[in-house]
Coordinates of C-alpha atoms in Angstrom, one line a residue:
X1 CA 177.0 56.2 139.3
X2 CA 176.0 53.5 142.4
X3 CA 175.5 56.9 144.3
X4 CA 173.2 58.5 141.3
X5 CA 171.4 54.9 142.0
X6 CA 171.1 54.9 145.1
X7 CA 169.0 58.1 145.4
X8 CA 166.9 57.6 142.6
X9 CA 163.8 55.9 144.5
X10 CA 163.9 58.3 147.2
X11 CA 164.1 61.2 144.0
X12 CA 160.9 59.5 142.6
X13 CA 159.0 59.4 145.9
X14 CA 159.6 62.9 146.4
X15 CA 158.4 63.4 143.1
X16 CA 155.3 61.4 143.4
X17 CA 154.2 62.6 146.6
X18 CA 155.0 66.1 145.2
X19 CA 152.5 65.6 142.2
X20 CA 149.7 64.0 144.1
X21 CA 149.0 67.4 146.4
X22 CA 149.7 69.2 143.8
X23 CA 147.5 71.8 142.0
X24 CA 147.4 72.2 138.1
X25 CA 147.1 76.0 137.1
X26 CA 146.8 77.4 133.8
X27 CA 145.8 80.8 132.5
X28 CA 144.7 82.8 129.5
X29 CA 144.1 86.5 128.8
X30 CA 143.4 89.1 126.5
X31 CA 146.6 90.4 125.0
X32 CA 145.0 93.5 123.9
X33 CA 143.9 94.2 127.3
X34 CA 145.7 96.8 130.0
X35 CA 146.2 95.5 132.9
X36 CA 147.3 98.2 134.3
X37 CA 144.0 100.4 133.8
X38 CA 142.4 97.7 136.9
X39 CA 142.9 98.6 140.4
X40 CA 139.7 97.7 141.4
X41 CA 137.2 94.7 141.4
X42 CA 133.5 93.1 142.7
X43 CA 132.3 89.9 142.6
X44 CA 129.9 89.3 139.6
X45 CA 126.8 87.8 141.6
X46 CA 125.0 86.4 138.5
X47 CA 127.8 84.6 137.3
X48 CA 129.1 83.6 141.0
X49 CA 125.4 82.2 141.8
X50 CA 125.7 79.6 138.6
X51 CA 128.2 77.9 140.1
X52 CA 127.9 74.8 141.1
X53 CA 129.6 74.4 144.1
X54 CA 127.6 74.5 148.3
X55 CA 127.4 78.1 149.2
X56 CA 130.0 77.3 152.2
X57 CA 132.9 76.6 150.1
X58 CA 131.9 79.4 147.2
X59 CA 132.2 82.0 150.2
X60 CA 135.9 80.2 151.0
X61 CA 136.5 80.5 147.3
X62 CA 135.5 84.4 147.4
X63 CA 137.5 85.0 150.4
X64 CA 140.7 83.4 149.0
X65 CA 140.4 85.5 145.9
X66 CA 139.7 88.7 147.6
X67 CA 142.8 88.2 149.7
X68 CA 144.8 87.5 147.0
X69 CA 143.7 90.3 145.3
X70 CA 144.3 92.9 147.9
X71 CA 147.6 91.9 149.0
X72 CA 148.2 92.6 145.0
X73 CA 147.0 95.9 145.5
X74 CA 143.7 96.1 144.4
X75 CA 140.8 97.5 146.0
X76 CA 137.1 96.3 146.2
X77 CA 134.7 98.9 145.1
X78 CA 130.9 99.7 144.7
X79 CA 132.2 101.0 141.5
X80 CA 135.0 98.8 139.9
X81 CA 137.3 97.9 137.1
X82 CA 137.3 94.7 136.8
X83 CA 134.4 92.1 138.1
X84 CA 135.1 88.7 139.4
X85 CA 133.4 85.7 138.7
X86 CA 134.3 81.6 139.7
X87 CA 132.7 78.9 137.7
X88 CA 133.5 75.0 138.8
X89 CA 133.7 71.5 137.4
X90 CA 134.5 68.1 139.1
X91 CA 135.2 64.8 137.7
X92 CA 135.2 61.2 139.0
X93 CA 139.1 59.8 138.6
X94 CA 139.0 56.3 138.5
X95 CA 143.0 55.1 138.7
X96 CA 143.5 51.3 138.2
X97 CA 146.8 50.0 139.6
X98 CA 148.1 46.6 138.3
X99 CA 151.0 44.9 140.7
X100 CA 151.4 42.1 138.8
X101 CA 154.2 39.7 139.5
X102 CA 155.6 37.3 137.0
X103 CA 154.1 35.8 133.3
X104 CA 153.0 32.9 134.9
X105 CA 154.6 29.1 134.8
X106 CA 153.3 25.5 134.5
X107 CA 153.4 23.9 138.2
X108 CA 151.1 22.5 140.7
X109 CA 147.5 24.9 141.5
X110 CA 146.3 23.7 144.5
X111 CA 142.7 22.8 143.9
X112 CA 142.9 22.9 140.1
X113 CA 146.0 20.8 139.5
X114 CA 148.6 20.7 137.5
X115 CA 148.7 23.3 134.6
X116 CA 149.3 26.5 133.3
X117 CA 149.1 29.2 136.5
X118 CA 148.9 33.0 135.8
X119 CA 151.8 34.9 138.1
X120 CA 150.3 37.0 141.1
X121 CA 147.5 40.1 140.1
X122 CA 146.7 42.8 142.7
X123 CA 144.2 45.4 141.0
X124 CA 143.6 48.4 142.8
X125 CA 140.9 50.7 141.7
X126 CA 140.8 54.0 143.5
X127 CA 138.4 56.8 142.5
X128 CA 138.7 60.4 143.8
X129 CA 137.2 63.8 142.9
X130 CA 138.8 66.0 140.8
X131 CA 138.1 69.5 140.7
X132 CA 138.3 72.5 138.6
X133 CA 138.1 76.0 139.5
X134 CA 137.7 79.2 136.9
X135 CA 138.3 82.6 137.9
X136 CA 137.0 84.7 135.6
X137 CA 137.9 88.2 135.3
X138 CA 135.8 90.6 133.7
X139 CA 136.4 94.0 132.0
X140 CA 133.8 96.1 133.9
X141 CA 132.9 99.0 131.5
X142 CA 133.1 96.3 128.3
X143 CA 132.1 93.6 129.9
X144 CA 134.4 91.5 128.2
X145 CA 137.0 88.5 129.4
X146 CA 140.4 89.9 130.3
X147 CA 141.9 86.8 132.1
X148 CA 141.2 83.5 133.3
X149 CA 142.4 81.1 135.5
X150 CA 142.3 77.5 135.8
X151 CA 143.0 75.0 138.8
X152 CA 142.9 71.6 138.6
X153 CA 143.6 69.2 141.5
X154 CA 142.1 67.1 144.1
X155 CA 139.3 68.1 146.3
X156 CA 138.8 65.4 149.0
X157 CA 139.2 67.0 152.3
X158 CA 136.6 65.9 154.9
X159 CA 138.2 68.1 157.6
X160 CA 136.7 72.0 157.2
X161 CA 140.1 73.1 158.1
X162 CA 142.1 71.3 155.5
X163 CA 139.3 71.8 152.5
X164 CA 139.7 75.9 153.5
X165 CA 143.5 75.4 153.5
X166 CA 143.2 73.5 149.7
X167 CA 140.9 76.3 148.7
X168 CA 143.3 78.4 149.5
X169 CA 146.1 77.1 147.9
X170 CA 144.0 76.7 144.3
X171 CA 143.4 80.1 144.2
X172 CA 147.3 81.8 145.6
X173 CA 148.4 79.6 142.9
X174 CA 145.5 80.5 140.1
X175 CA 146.6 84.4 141.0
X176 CA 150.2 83.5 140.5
X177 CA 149.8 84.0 137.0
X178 CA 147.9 87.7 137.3
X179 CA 148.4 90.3 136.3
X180 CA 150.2 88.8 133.6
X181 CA 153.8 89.8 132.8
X182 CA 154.5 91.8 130.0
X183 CA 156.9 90.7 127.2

């Protein structure tokens, strides 16, 4: 048991640090849908140009997902099966962190005397940006929804190297999930 103990905080860190870089993927799709009718796919420029996002990172978004896509075996095509379209979100996340020590206890206050003294408060706010990315993916001939993807995670990478790297990473783990499997 002292051993289970012992390893615990280092467990937890591990498991923190592991959750803060992480990405949070989801996906959906049409259950009626083939997937195996698609083996070929072009960006859909009307719904790429709506999102919000500067034009530098939508092209690293494009890139990712057209990588992805080809070392999954499809093709790109002037005449495809499937289009692709991105659509983004971000949020502020404000986190508050409260290290407060103790309840408090009557004693001497320094300046204010004797009395009731609150125990130690250290607030931390922190705000980051949150992003979300959609990968749409489009029936071509129907033009209907066959599968989407979600991302959620952090975006805050001032480096050009690093934010291509996490763009990266949002959308190999987005693709993860596609085709789906069959059950």
């Amino acid at each position: 048991m002292k051993k289970l103990l012992k390893f615990t905080p280092m467990f937890l860190l591990l498991i923190g640090l592991a959750s803060c870089s992480s990405v949070r993927v989801a996906a959906d799709y049409d259950r009626e849908a083939n997937f195996d009718n698609y083996k070929t796919f072009a960006f859909f420029k009307p719904g790429i140009d709506k999102a919000e996002i500067n034009d530098i990172d939508k092209r690293r978004i494009l890139r990712a997902i057209e990588a992805e896509l080809m070392a999954k075996g499809y093709t790109k095509s002037e005449n495809p099966d499937m289009l692709v379209s991105i659509f983004t979100k971000s949020n502020q996340r404000v986190d508050v962190y409260n290290n407060a020590w103790g309840n408090g206890a009557w004693g001497w206050g320094g300046y204010g005397g004797w009395g009731w003294r609150s125990g130690w408060n250290n607030n931390q706010v922190t705000t980051t940006t949150e992003g979300m990315l959609f990968i749409d993916l489009i029936d071509a001939n129907k033009k209907e929804l066959i599968w989407q993807g979600s991302g959620t995670g952090n975006l805050n990478a001032n480096n050009p190297d690093k934010k291509e790297a996490r763009i990266k990473e949002f959308v190999s783990q987005m693709l993860v999930q596609f085709p789906p499997e069959e059950k």
